[in-house]
Structures are given as C-alpha cells and as structure tokens.
C-alpha positions as a printed NumPy array, in Angstrom:
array([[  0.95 ,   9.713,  11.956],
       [  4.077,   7.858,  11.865],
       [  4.159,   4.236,  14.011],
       [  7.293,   2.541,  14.159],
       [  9.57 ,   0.328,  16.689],
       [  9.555,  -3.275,  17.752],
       [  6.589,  -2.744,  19.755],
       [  4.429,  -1.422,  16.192],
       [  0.643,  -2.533,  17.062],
       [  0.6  ,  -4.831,  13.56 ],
       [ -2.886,  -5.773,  13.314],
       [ -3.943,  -4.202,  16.236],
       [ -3.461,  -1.136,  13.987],
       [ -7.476,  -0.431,  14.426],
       [ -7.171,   1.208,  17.356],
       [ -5.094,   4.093,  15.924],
       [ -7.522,   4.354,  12.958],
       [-10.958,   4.053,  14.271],
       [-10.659,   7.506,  15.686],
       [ -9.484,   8.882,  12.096],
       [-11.935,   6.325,   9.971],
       [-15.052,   8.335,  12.509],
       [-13.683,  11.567,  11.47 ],
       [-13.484,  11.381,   7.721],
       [-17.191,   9.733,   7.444],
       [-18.588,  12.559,   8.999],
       [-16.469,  14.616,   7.478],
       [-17.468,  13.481,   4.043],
       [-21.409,  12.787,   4.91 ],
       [-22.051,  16.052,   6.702],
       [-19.364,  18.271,   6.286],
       [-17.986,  20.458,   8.374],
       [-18.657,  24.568,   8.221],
       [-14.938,  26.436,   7.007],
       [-14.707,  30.079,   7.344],
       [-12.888,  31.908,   4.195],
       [-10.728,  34.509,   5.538],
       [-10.244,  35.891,   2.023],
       [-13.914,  35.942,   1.141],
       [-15.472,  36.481,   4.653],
       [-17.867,  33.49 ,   4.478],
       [-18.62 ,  30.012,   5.756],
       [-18.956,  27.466,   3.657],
       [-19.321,  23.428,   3.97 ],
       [-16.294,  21.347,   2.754],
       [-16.632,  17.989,   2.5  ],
       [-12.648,  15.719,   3.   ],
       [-11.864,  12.976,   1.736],
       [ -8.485,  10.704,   2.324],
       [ -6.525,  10.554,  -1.084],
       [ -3.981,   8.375,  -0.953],
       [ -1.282,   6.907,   2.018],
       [  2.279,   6.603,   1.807],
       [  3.421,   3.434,   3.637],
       [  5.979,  -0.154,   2.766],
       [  5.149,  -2.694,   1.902],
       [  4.149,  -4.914,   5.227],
       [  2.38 ,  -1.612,   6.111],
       [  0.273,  -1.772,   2.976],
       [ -0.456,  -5.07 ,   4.035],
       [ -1.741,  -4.466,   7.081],
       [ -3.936,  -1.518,   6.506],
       [ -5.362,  -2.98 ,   3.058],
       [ -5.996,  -6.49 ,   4.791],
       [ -3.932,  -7.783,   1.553],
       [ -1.56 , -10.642,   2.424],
       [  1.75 ,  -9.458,   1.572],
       [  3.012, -12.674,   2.278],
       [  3.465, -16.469,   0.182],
       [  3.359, -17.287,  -3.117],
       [  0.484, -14.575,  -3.953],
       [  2.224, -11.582,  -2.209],
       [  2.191,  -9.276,  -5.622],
       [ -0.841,  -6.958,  -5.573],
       [ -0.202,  -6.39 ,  -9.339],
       [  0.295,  -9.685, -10.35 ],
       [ -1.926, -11.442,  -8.261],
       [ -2.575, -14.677,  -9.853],
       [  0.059, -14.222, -12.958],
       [  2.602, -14.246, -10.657],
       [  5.389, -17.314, -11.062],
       [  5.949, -18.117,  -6.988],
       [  8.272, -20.92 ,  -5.97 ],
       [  8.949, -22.338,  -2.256],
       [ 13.222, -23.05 ,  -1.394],
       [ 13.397, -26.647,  -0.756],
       [ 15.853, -26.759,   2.119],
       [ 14.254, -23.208,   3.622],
       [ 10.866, -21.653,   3.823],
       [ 11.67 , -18.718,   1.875],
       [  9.044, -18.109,  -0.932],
       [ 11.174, -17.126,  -4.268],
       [  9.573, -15.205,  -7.521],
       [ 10.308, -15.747, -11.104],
       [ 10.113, -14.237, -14.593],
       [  9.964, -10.995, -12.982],
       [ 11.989, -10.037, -16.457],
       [  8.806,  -9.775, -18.164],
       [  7.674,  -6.782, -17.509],
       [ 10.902,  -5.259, -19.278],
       [ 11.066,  -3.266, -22.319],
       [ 12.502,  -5.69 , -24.761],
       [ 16.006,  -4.076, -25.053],
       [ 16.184,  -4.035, -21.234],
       [ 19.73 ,  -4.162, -19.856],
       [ 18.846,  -7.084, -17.466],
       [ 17.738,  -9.192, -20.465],
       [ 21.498,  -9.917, -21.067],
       [ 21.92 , -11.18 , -17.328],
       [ 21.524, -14.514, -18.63 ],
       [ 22.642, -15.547, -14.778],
       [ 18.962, -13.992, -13.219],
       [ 16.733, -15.868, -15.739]])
C-alpha cells in the first residue's frame, strides 16, 4: 500500500493499519488452511510481516520514533552530537565523520569538520 499527497493521514495512519495489524495476528496465532496445488493437500501456514520499506518521516510515524530534534538518529540515539542554529530553528548534526574508515575521502574536507 502506497499513501502519498498533501492530504497523507500522518498519525492518523492507524486507520489504514488496524485492518492489516487484525489480519496478520490471526494469521500468525491460528493460521490459515493453504491448498498445495503441486502436492494436492491443505496445510496451515502461519505469516508473518518481515520487514517495510518506507523514508524516513514514514519510519517515524509507523515506529512511533521521533524523527525529529536533536535525538532524530535511530542509530545513534544518545551518541549523537545535535546542535540548534542560533538565528533559525533548524537542528544541525556533527561529527558525523566518525563513522568513516580512517582513509575516508571526506576526512581531507577539512571545510565539513
């Protein structure tokens, strides 16, 4: 499913998946019967939900993760060098360099650090 537009639900987002969430518990509690063309038999498969591809601000919103301020890194969580633009409200992040091999092209882009 694919939601996009200026009129995206955002956090209403719930709505959409509580129909999907119902699904996969009973799919993965109960099961559901599967006939086996090849074989000729039924059998019960259970599903899961692997993985989702979203962005970023989608991530966000299904994951309840803020993706926003000084903490928006999933990875680096609190490691993560955050610093607020005194004439704006734009959040800026530093020494993002370190997580460079040490020979790393940017390392010489004295300008970025």
């Amino acid at each position: 499913m694919m939601i996009f537009g200026p009129r995206k639900p955002g956090n209403d987002i719930y709505v959409y998946l509580i129909p999907l969430i119902e699904d996969l518990k009973l799919m993965w509690d109960q099961g559901v019967e599967v006939f086996d063309e090849f074989c000729n038999e039924t059998f019960k498969m259970h599903v899961m939900l692997f993985c989702t591809i979203n962005d970023f601000l989608a991530y966000g919103n299904l994951s309840g993760y803020s993706v926003k301020g000084h903490k928006a890194c999933q990875i680096c969580e609190k490691g993560i060098a955050s610093q607020q633009l005194k004439h704006g409200r734009k959040t800026i992040y530093l020494r993002h360099q370190r997580f460079l091999r040490s020979h790393h092209p940017y390392w010489r882009l004295k300008k970025s650090l």
